[in-house]
mmCIF file of C-alpha atoms and ligand atoms in Angstrom:
data_model
loop_
_atom_site.group_PDB
_atom_site.id
_atom_site.type_symbol
_atom_site.label_atom_id
_atom_site.label_comp_id
_atom_site.label_asym_id
_atom_site.label_seq_id
_atom_site.Cartn_x
_atom_site.Cartn_y
_atom_site.Cartn_z
ATOM 1 C CA MET A 158 -12.853 -26.078 45.799
ATOM 2 C CA LEU A 159 -12.160 -28.311 42.879
ATOM 3 C CA GLN A 160 -15.251 -29.202 40.634
ATOM 4 C CA VAL A 161 -15.350 -31.760 38.054
ATOM 5 C CA THR A 162 -17.841 -31.469 35.029
ATOM 6 C CA THR A 163 -18.649 -33.918 32.407
ATOM 7 C CA THR A 164 -21.297 -32.093 30.363
ATOM 8 C CA ILE A 165 -21.038 -29.026 28.214
ATOM 9 C CA PRO A 166 -24.262 -27.162 29.793
ATOM 10 C CA ALA A 167 -22.713 -27.956 33.632
ATOM 11 C CA THR A 168 -19.483 -26.348 32.277
ATOM 12 C CA ARG A 169 -21.046 -23.328 30.888
ATOM 13 C CA ASP A 170 -23.034 -22.925 33.979
ATOM 14 C CA VAL A 171 -19.989 -22.668 36.292
ATOM 15 C CA ILE A 172 -18.218 -20.313 33.873
ATOM 16 C CA ARG A 173 -21.119 -18.067 33.411
ATOM 17 C CA LYS A 174 -21.170 -17.458 37.011
ATOM 18 C CA TRP A 175 -17.759 -16.781 37.231
ATOM 19 C CA LYS A 176 -17.929 -14.378 34.178
ATOM 20 C CA LYS A 177 -20.971 -12.505 35.979
ATOM 21 C CA ASP A 178 -18.569 -12.169 39.065
ATOM 22 C CA GLY A 179 -15.835 -10.596 36.906
ATOM 23 C CA TYR A 180 -13.474 -13.460 37.266
ATOM 24 C CA SER A 181 -10.705 -14.039 34.650
ATOM 25 C CA VAL A 182 -10.654 -17.556 33.295
ATOM 26 C CA GLY A 183 -7.612 -19.553 32.207
ATOM 27 C CA LEU A 184 -7.666 -22.911 30.228
ATOM 28 C CA VAL A 185 -5.152 -25.888 30.167
ATOM 29 C CA PRO A 186 -6.245 -28.325 27.388
ATOM 30 C CA THR A 187 -4.992 -31.760 28.051
ATOM 31 C CA MET A 188 -5.200 -35.479 27.090
ATOM 32 C CA GLY A 189 -4.584 -36.418 30.947
ATOM 33 C CA TYR A 190 -1.952 -38.570 32.415
ATOM 34 C CA LEU A 191 -0.795 -35.400 33.706
ATOM 35 C CA HIS A 192 2.961 -34.785 34.611
ATOM 36 C CA GLU A 193 5.369 -32.083 35.301
ATOM 37 C CA GLY A 194 4.903 -30.496 31.682
ATOM 38 C CA HIS A 195 1.107 -30.235 32.273
ATOM 39 C CA ALA A 196 1.924 -28.972 35.966
ATOM 40 C CA SER A 197 4.022 -26.195 34.660
ATOM 41 C CA LEU A 198 1.056 -25.037 32.487
ATOM 42 C CA ILE A 199 -1.594 -25.147 35.222
ATOM 43 C CA GLN A 200 0.804 -23.389 37.424
ATOM 44 C CA LYS A 201 1.337 -20.465 35.101
ATOM 45 C CA CYS A 202 -2.406 -20.419 34.481
ATOM 46 C CA ARG A 203 -2.999 -20.245 38.205
ATOM 47 C CA GLU A 204 -0.554 -17.347 38.519
ATOM 48 C CA GLU A 205 -2.219 -15.226 35.685
ATOM 49 C CA ASN A 206 -6.169 -16.125 36.121
ATOM 50 C CA ASP A 207 -8.796 -15.864 38.686
ATOM 51 C CA ARG A 208 -10.114 -19.104 38.032
ATOM 52 C CA VAL A 209 -8.256 -22.201 36.247
ATOM 53 C CA VAL A 210 -9.869 -24.735 34.040
ATOM 54 C CA VAL A 211 -8.046 -28.021 33.005
ATOM 55 C CA SER A 212 -9.647 -30.096 30.266
ATOM 56 C CA VAL A 213 -8.834 -33.888 30.604
ATOM 57 C CA PHE A 214 -10.105 -35.356 27.252
ATOM 58 C CA VAL A 215 -8.428 -38.055 25.138
ATOM 59 C CA ASN A 216 -9.427 -36.498 21.781
ATOM 60 C CA PRO A 217 -10.371 -39.180 19.365
ATOM 61 C CA THR A 218 -10.266 -37.011 16.315
ATOM 62 C CA GLN A 219 -6.686 -36.323 16.544
ATOM 63 C CA PHE A 220 -5.597 -40.195 16.411
ATOM 64 C CA GLY A 221 -5.121 -41.599 12.984
ATOM 65 C CA PRO A 222 -5.949 -45.356 12.277
ATOM 66 C CA GLY A 223 -3.650 -47.516 13.773
ATOM 67 C CA GLU A 224 -2.495 -45.054 16.465
ATOM 68 C CA ASP A 225 -2.573 -45.371 20.112
ATOM 69 C CA LEU A 226 -5.850 -44.119 20.991
ATOM 70 C CA GLU A 227 -7.106 -47.134 22.976
ATOM 71 C CA ALA A 228 -3.762 -47.880 24.234
ATOM 72 C CA TYR A 229 -3.165 -44.040 25.549
ATOM 73 C CA PRO A 230 -2.591 -43.994 29.212
ATOM 74 C CA ARG A 231 -5.426 -42.845 31.520
ATOM 75 C CA ASP A 232 -5.659 -42.277 35.351
ATOM 76 C CA PHE A 233 -8.256 -39.601 36.102
ATOM 77 C CA GLU A 234 -8.066 -39.991 40.039
ATOM 78 C CA ARG A 235 -4.476 -39.396 39.903
ATOM 79 C CA ASP A 236 -5.003 -36.323 37.496
ATOM 80 C CA ARG A 237 -7.776 -34.970 39.578
ATOM 81 C CA ALA A 238 -5.284 -35.094 42.948
ATOM 82 C CA LEU A 239 -2.596 -33.449 40.827
ATOM 83 C CA CYS A 240 -4.991 -30.520 39.598
ATOM 84 C CA GLU A 241 -6.315 -30.062 43.257
ATOM 85 C CA SER A 242 -2.857 -29.866 44.743
ATOM 86 C CA LEU A 243 -2.318 -27.014 41.790
ATOM 87 C CA GLY A 244 -5.393 -24.971 42.736
ATOM 88 C CA THR A 245 -7.327 -26.033 39.905
ATOM 89 C CA ASP A 246 -10.899 -24.677 40.102
ATOM 90 C CA LEU A 247 -12.534 -26.872 37.311
ATOM 91 C CA ILE A 248 -11.758 -30.079 35.600
ATOM 92 C CA PHE A 249 -14.041 -30.578 32.525
ATOM 93 C CA HIS A 250 -13.705 -34.237 31.973
ATOM 94 C CA PRO A 251 -16.296 -35.269 28.901
ATOM 95 C CA GLU A 252 -16.719 -38.489 27.354
ATOM 96 C CA PRO A 253 -16.349 -38.785 23.569
ATOM 97 C CA GLU A 254 -20.035 -38.878 22.983
ATOM 98 C CA GLU A 255 -20.389 -35.458 24.701
ATOM 99 C CA MET A 256 -18.145 -33.819 22.388
ATOM 100 C CA TYR A 257 -18.849 -35.462 19.127
ATOM 101 C CA GLN A 258 -21.991 -36.590 17.328
ATOM 102 C CA ASP A 259 -21.376 -37.829 13.924
ATOM 103 C CA PRO A 260 -21.045 -36.367 11.302
ATOM 104 C CA HIS A 261 -19.584 -33.179 12.830
ATOM 105 C CA ALA A 262 -17.734 -30.164 11.615
ATOM 106 C CA TYR A 263 -14.107 -29.970 11.587
ATOM 107 C CA VAL A 264 -11.952 -27.066 11.830
ATOM 108 C CA SER A 265 -8.521 -27.196 9.925
ATOM 109 C CA ILE A 266 -5.537 -24.745 9.555
ATOM 110 C CA ASP A 267 -4.181 -26.477 6.417
ATOM 111 C CA THR A 268 -1.115 -23.969 5.548
ATOM 112 C CA LEU A 269 0.900 -25.088 8.756
ATOM 113 C CA SER A 270 -0.345 -28.561 9.160
ATOM 114 C CA ASP A 271 1.461 -30.313 5.777
ATOM 115 C CA THR A 272 5.035 -30.320 7.230
ATOM 116 C CA LEU A 273 6.811 -31.974 10.421
ATOM 117 C CA CYS A 274 4.172 -34.176 12.236
ATOM 118 C CA GLY A 275 1.343 -33.258 9.827
ATOM 119 C CA LYS A 276 3.388 -35.581 7.279
ATOM 120 C CA THR A 277 3.259 -38.720 9.219
ATOM 121 C CA ARG A 278 -0.063 -37.904 10.912
ATOM 122 C CA PRO A 279 -2.146 -36.244 7.982
ATOM 123 C CA ILE A 280 -5.192 -35.997 10.318
ATOM 124 C CA HIS A 281 -3.844 -35.086 13.448
ATOM 125 C CA PHE A 282 -3.928 -31.192 13.672
ATOM 126 C CA LYS A 283 -7.366 -31.181 12.101
ATOM 127 C CA GLY A 284 -8.575 -33.001 15.079
ATOM 128 C CA VAL A 285 -6.617 -30.736 17.459
ATOM 129 C CA CYS A 286 -7.969 -27.556 15.824
ATOM 130 C CA THR A 287 -11.501 -29.020 16.065
ATOM 131 C CA VAL A 288 -11.242 -29.957 19.829
ATOM 132 C CA VAL A 289 -9.530 -26.942 20.684
ATOM 133 C CA SER A 290 -12.014 -24.748 19.099
ATOM 134 C CA LYS A 291 -14.758 -26.652 20.712
ATOM 135 C CA LEU A 292 -12.899 -26.014 24.207
ATOM 136 C CA PHE A 293 -12.661 -22.339 23.507
ATOM 137 C CA HIS A 294 -16.228 -21.966 22.690
ATOM 138 C CA ILE A 295 -17.382 -24.056 25.769
ATOM 139 C CA VAL A 296 -14.959 -22.638 28.305
ATOM 140 C CA THR A 297 -14.637 -19.024 26.644
ATOM 141 C CA PRO A 298 -11.168 -18.469 28.433
ATOM 142 C CA ASP A 299 -9.155 -15.129 28.554
ATOM 143 C CA ARG A 300 -6.207 -16.960 28.110
ATOM 144 C CA ALA A 301 -5.275 -20.632 27.254
ATOM 145 C CA TYR A 302 -1.729 -22.449 27.808
ATOM 146 C CA PHE A 303 0.348 -24.723 25.436
ATOM 147 C CA GLY A 304 3.646 -26.245 25.937
ATOM 148 C CA GLN A 305 6.523 -25.445 23.455
ATOM 149 C CA LYS A 306 6.939 -29.488 23.678
ATOM 150 C CA ASP A 307 4.426 -29.621 20.677
ATOM 151 C CA ALA A 308 5.722 -26.541 18.730
ATOM 152 C CA GLN A 309 3.723 -27.164 15.630
ATOM 153 C CA GLN A 310 0.661 -27.533 17.634
ATOM 154 C CA LEU A 311 1.171 -24.243 19.199
ATOM 155 C CA ALA A 312 1.987 -22.589 16.160
ATOM 156 C CA ILE A 313 -1.125 -23.880 14.451
ATOM 157 C CA ILE A 314 -3.311 -22.849 17.515
ATOM 158 C CA ARG A 315 -1.995 -19.075 17.405
ATOM 159 C CA LYS A 316 -2.687 -19.181 13.702
ATOM 160 C CA MET A 317 -6.242 -20.410 14.247
ATOM 161 C CA VAL A 318 -6.899 -17.790 16.918
ATOM 162 C CA GLN A 319 -5.495 -15.063 14.545
ATOM 163 C CA ASP A 320 -7.503 -16.442 11.455
ATOM 164 C CA LEU A 321 -10.766 -17.157 13.187
ATOM 165 C CA ASN A 322 -10.705 -14.200 15.547
ATOM 166 C CA PHE A 323 -10.836 -16.137 18.978
ATOM 167 C CA ASP A 324 -10.580 -13.172 21.699
ATOM 168 C CA ILE A 325 -7.974 -15.361 23.526
ATOM 169 C CA THR A 326 -4.492 -14.872 24.316
ATOM 170 C CA ILE A 327 -2.462 -17.964 23.746
ATOM 171 C CA VAL A 328 0.287 -18.530 26.301
ATOM 172 C CA GLY A 329 3.105 -20.676 25.237
ATOM 173 C CA CYS A 330 5.304 -22.439 27.988
ATOM 174 C CA PRO A 331 8.703 -24.096 28.027
ATOM 175 C CA ILE A 332 9.610 -27.711 27.597
ATOM 176 C CA ILE A 333 9.851 -29.221 30.881
ATOM 177 C CA ARG A 334 12.351 -32.177 31.001
ATOM 178 C CA GLU A 335 13.450 -35.211 33.189
ATOM 179 C CA ALA A 336 16.771 -34.760 34.920
ATOM 180 C CA ASP A 337 18.534 -36.721 32.292
ATOM 181 C CA GLY A 338 17.173 -34.346 29.351
ATOM 182 C CA LEU A 339 14.098 -36.397 28.275
ATOM 183 C CA ALA A 340 11.274 -34.155 27.353
ATOM 184 C CA ARG A 341 8.432 -35.386 29.619
ATOM 185 C CA SER A 342 5.522 -36.763 27.863
ATOM 186 C CA SER A 343 2.459 -39.156 28.688
ATOM 187 C CA ARG A 344 3.944 -41.596 26.040
ATOM 188 C CA ASN A 345 7.326 -42.081 27.955
ATOM 189 C CA THR A 346 5.332 -44.533 29.908
ATOM 190 C CA TYR A 347 5.204 -47.025 26.905
ATOM 191 C CA LEU A 348 9.158 -47.238 27.087
ATOM 192 C CA SER A 349 10.911 -50.372 28.372
ATOM 193 C CA PRO A 350 13.965 -49.562 30.554
ATOM 194 C CA GLU A 351 16.172 -50.138 27.648
ATOM 195 C CA GLU A 352 13.902 -47.913 25.420
ATOM 196 C CA ARG A 353 13.943 -45.370 28.179
ATOM 197 C CA GLN A 354 17.799 -45.120 27.846
ATOM 198 C CA ALA A 355 17.840 -45.032 24.091
ATOM 199 C CA ALA A 356 15.334 -41.984 24.043
ATOM 200 C CA LEU A 357 17.917 -39.813 25.431
ATOM 201 C CA CYS A 358 19.314 -39.560 21.784
ATOM 202 C CA LEU A 359 16.267 -37.043 21.048
ATOM 203 C CA SER A 360 17.548 -34.552 23.776
ATOM 204 C CA GLN A 361 21.149 -35.153 22.813
ATOM 205 C CA ALA A 362 20.366 -34.455 19.125
ATOM 206 C CA VAL A 363 18.638 -31.194 20.370
ATOM 207 C CA ALA A 364 21.668 -30.358 22.310
ATOM 208 C CA ARG A 365 24.102 -30.961 19.286
ATOM 209 C CA GLY A 366 21.701 -28.801 17.048
ATOM 210 C CA GLN A 367 21.828 -26.054 19.606
ATOM 211 C CA GLN A 368 25.850 -26.341 19.726
ATOM 212 C CA ILE A 369 26.226 -25.876 16.078
ATOM 213 C CA ILE A 370 23.364 -23.651 14.931
ATOM 214 C CA ALA A 371 24.335 -20.292 13.814
ATOM 215 C CA PRO A 372 22.967 -17.468 11.842
ATOM 216 C CA GLY A 373 23.464 -18.218 8.018
ATOM 217 C CA ILE A 374 24.317 -21.756 8.554
ATOM 218 C CA ALA A 375 22.716 -24.378 5.860
ATOM 219 C CA SER A 376 19.789 -26.158 7.470
ATOM 220 C CA GLN A 377 21.137 -29.494 6.320
ATOM 221 C CA THR A 378 24.302 -29.064 8.212
ATOM 222 C CA VAL A 379 22.428 -28.930 11.436
ATOM 223 C CA ILE A 380 20.215 -31.723 10.471
ATOM 224 C CA ASP A 381 23.380 -33.699 9.524
ATOM 225 C CA ALA A 382 24.905 -33.432 12.854
ATOM 226 C CA MET A 383 21.534 -34.102 14.703
ATOM 227 C CA THR A 384 20.848 -37.213 12.585
ATOM 228 C CA ALA A 385 24.299 -38.581 13.358
ATOM 229 C CA VAL A 386 23.442 -38.551 16.979
ATOM 230 C CA ILE A 387 20.380 -40.448 16.698
ATOM 231 C CA SER A 388 21.581 -42.794 14.088
ATOM 232 C CA ALA A 389 24.195 -43.831 16.697
ATOM 233 C CA GLU A 390 21.334 -45.317 18.833
ATOM 234 C CA PRO A 391 20.248 -48.901 17.564
ATOM 235 C CA LEU A 392 16.627 -48.719 18.929
ATOM 236 C CA ALA A 393 15.963 -45.226 17.387
ATOM 237 C CA ARG A 394 14.272 -44.853 13.731
ATOM 238 C CA ILE A 395 13.889 -41.272 12.619
ATOM 239 C CA ASP A 396 10.711 -40.133 11.225
ATOM 240 C CA TYR A 397 11.915 -36.308 10.565
ATOM 241 C CA VAL A 398 14.808 -34.074 11.522
ATOM 242 C CA SER A 399 13.805 -30.486 10.079
ATOM 243 C CA VAL A 400 14.499 -26.769 10.228
ATOM 244 C CA VAL A 401 11.320 -24.744 9.444
ATOM 245 C CA ASP A 402 10.481 -21.210 9.580
ATOM 246 C CA ALA A 403 9.199 -20.581 13.122
ATOM 247 C CA LEU A 404 5.967 -18.989 11.898
ATOM 248 C CA ASP A 405 4.749 -20.739 9.071
ATOM 249 C CA MET A 406 6.394 -24.125 9.498
ATOM 250 C CA GLN A 407 7.675 -24.622 6.018
ATOM 251 C CA PRO A 408 11.392 -25.682 5.490
ATOM 252 C CA VAL A 409 14.256 -23.360 5.007
ATOM 253 C CA ASP A 410 17.497 -23.791 3.295
ATOM 254 C CA HIS A 411 19.428 -21.522 5.453
ATOM 255 C CA VAL A 412 19.016 -20.219 9.035
ATOM 256 C CA GLU A 413 18.372 -16.558 8.097
ATOM 257 C CA LYS A 414 15.229 -15.997 10.406
ATOM 258 C CA ASN A 415 13.716 -17.582 13.419
ATOM 259 C CA VAL A 416 13.627 -21.066 13.148
ATOM 260 C CA LEU A 417 12.055 -24.291 14.716
ATOM 261 C CA VAL A 418 14.341 -27.123 14.709
ATOM 262 C CA ALA A 419 12.059 -30.070 15.283
ATOM 263 C CA LEU A 420 12.391 -33.887 15.336
ATOM 264 C CA ALA A 421 10.180 -36.851 15.620
ATOM 265 C CA VAL A 422 11.921 -40.363 16.340
ATOM 266 C CA TYR A 423 10.650 -44.002 16.919
ATOM 267 C CA ILE A 424 11.901 -45.568 20.072
ATOM 268 C CA GLY A 425 10.828 -49.345 19.312
ATOM 269 C CA ARG A 426 7.162 -48.547 18.593
ATOM 270 C CA THR A 427 6.853 -45.127 20.773
ATOM 271 C CA ARG A 428 7.010 -42.112 18.610
ATOM 272 C CA LEU A 429 8.599 -39.255 20.586
ATOM 273 C CA ILE A 430 9.118 -35.658 19.649
ATOM 274 C CA ASP A 431 11.471 -32.885 20.750
ATOM 275 C CA ASN A 432 12.713 -29.487 19.253
ATOM 276 C CA PHE A 433 14.157 -26.168 19.824
ATOM 277 C CA LEU A 434 13.682 -22.451 18.741
ATOM 278 C CA TYR A 435 16.440 -20.581 17.201
ATOM 279 C CA GLU A 436 16.334 -16.769 17.063
ATOM 280 C CA VAL A 437 18.154 -14.975 14.651
ATOM 281 C CA ALA A 438 19.053 -11.646 15.865
ATOM 282 C CA PRO A 439 17.711 -8.872 13.553
HETATM 283 P P1 AMP B 532 -1.147 -33.575 26.103
HETATM 284 O O1 AMP B 532 -1.814 -33.914 27.195
HETATM 285 O O2 AMP B 532 0.112 -34.423 25.613
HETATM 286 O O3 AMP B 532 -2.148 -33.259 24.805
HETATM 287 O O4 AMP B 532 -0.321 -31.985 26.459
HETATM 288 C C1 AMP B 532 -1.348 -31.069 26.923
HETATM 289 C C2 AMP B 532 -0.596 -29.781 26.886
HETATM 290 O O5 AMP B 532 0.721 -30.015 27.688
HETATM 291 C C3 AMP B 532 0.045 -29.550 25.498
HETATM 292 O O6 AMP B 532 -0.008 -28.012 25.358
HETATM 293 C C4 AMP B 532 1.541 -29.863 25.490
HETATM 294 O O7 AMP B 532 2.388 -28.959 24.656
HETATM 295 C C5 AMP B 532 1.782 -29.675 26.958
HETATM 296 N N1 AMP B 532 3.144 -30.423 27.329
HETATM 297 C C6 AMP B 532 3.186 -31.773 27.332
HETATM 298 N N2 AMP B 532 4.248 -32.257 27.544
HETATM 299 C C7 AMP B 532 5.016 -31.097 28.053
HETATM 300 C C8 AMP B 532 6.390 -30.785 28.524
HETATM 301 N N3 AMP B 532 7.065 -31.859 28.419
HETATM 302 N N4 AMP B 532 6.809 -29.451 28.819
HETATM 303 C C9 AMP B 532 5.882 -28.498 28.404
HETATM 304 N N5 AMP B 532 4.627 -28.797 28.110
HETATM 305 C C10 AMP B 532 4.253 -29.728 27.840
#
């Protein structure tokens, strides 16, 4: 039976009982407005754990000034129904006041946060690391599930877990896409029909990059080819197209080790991201 908690003590009570009974616990952190991408994480979590916790919390500390915190889509009843249909045991759905009393401590993994999305959104990953640390302490999961869609976030969480000795296994899950290739995102709801069509340039650029990437190739060659695809779309404005080391997120000149090829593009006022990993055989 699906339970919903809104406070930290009530959540801890539920988890404590489960742990006493010897159940393993998996956590899927989300900001709600759930879609197929979230569903894939919840399904994997369901397969691998005795108890499944989904957090639904639009985390204010990961939004910068002028970003879409207020506008971010919310529909808790729909989220609850989806979670129930996927066999979720507990939704933790706190208000911001339950999670933060100002002033409060932050967690930040600066080394991986100064490139890609961290450049345009300087406080974003500090907010992500802070809320994920708090969720880890509250839920104490055995495993936590994150999407490859937010590849830099996943790399930062892995590093945080390693550096701060969280006894939690981080499970990365593949990007789930619409039938036409667009990566699923709660922010896709902002797109007008015309912008929705234009947004296809992200996945098309990814496909172009995957076509031409090869061991030893200059990163700029890959970036130029992908940039050409996006530049052909009048409604698109590039934030970045980058080739970075898959572990430390720093730009590389040539593809000589495993890399993340990542991009962020504004379609009208909506900022969308996409990426692919490329593994160079040893
Ligand atoms: P969000 O609610 O956007 O914060 O996302 C919650 C989790 O779902 C994060 O770990 C995301 O990476 C993951 N996620 C979001 N969209 C997708 C997608 N299209 N495919 C796979 N995972 C996703």
